[in-house]
Short mmCIF file of C-alpha atoms in Angstrom, two decimals:
data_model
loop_
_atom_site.label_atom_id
_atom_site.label_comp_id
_atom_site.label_asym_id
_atom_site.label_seq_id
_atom_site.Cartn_x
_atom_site.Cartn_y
_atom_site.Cartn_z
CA UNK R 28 -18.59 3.18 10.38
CA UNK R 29 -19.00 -0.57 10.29
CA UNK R 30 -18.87 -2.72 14.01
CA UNK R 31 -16.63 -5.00 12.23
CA UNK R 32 -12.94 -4.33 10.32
CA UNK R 33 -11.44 -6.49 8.26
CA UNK R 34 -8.04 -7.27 8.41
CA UNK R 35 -6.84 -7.50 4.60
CA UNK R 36 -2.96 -8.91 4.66
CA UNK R 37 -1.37 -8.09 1.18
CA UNK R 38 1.91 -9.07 -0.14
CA UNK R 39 1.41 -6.83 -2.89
CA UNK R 40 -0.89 -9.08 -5.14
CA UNK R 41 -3.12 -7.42 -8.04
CA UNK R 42 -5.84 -9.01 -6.50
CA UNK R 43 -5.55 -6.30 -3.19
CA UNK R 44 -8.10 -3.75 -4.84
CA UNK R 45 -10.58 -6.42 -5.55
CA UNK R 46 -10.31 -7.65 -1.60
CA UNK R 47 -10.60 -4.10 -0.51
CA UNK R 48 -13.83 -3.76 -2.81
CA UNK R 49 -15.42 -7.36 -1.50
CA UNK R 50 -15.15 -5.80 2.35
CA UNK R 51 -16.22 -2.94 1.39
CA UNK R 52 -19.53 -4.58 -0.31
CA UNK R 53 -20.39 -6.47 3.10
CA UNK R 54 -20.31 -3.30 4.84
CA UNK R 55 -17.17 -3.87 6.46
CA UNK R 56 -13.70 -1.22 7.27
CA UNK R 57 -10.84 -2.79 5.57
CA UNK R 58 -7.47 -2.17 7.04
CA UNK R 59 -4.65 -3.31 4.90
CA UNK R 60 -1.88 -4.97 6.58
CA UNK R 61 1.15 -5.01 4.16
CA UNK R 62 3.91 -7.17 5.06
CA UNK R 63 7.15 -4.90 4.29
CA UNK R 64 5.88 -4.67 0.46
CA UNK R 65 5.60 -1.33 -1.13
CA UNK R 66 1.98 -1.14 -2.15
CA UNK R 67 -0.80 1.06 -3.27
CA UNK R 68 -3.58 0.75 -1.06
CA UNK R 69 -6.35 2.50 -2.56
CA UNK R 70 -6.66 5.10 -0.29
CA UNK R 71 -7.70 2.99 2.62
CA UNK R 72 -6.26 2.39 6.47
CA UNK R 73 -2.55 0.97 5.58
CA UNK R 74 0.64 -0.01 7.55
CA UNK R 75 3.37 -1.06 6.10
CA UNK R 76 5.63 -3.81 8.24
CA UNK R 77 9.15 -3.20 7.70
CA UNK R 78 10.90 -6.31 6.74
CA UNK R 79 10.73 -8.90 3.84
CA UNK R 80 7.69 -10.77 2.70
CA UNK R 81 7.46 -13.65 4.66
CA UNK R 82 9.63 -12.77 7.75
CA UNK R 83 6.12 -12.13 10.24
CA UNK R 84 3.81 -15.15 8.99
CA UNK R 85 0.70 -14.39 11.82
CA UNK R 86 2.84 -11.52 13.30
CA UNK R 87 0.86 -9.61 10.31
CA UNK R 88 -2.84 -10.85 11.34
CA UNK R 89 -1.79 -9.46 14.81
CA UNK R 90 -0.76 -6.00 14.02
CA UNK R 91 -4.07 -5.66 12.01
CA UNK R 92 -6.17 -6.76 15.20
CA UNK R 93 -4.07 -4.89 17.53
CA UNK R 94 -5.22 -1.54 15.36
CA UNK R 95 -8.93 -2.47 14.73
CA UNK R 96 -11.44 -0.24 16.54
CA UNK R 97 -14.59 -2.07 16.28
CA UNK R 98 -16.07 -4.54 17.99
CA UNK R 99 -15.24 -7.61 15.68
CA UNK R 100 -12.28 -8.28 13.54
CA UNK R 101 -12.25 -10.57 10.74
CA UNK R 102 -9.71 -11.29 8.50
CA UNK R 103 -8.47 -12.08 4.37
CA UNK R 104 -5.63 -12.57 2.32
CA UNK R 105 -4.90 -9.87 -0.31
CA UNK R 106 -6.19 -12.97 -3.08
CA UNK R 107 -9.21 -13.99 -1.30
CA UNK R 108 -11.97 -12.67 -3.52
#
C-alpha cells in the first residue's frame, strides 16, 4: 500500500483506464470518484455520486479526500494522462 491515493474524478471518459494505469505506475492507490455516471472502473476503489454529471463540481474532489486512507491525497481528472 502506497502513503499517497489519488483521487481520479471520472465522468465516464475512455481515457479513465489509462488514468488509473498512470497512478498506478507512480506507485500510487487510485480511488475513482465517479460523478453519478455509470462506469466501469477496472476493478479499483469506486463510488458512484448519485446525481447528474456536473451537479457536484469540487463536491467530487471532496468525497474522494474524505475516503483516502493515506497520508497524502493527490488528485486527476479521468483525461489527465
Amino acid at each position: 500500500m502506497s502513503d499517497t491515493t489519488v483521487v481520479i474524478k471520472t465522468i465516464g471518459r475512455k481515457t479513465l483506464k489509462a488514468a488509473i494505469h498512470s497512478a498506478k505506475r507512480e506507485g500510487f492507490d487510485p480511488l475513482v470518484i465517479s460523478d453519478g455516471v455509470n462506469c466501469h472502473a477496472f476493478g479499483e476503489k469506486f463510488i458512484k455520486l448519485g446525481r447528474k454529471w456536473g451537479m457536484y463540481g469540487g463536491m467530487v474532489a471532496n468525497v474522494g479526500a474524505a475516503m483516502a486512507n493515506t497520508e497524502y491525497i493527490t488528485f486527476l481528472d479521468d483525461d489527465d494522462v
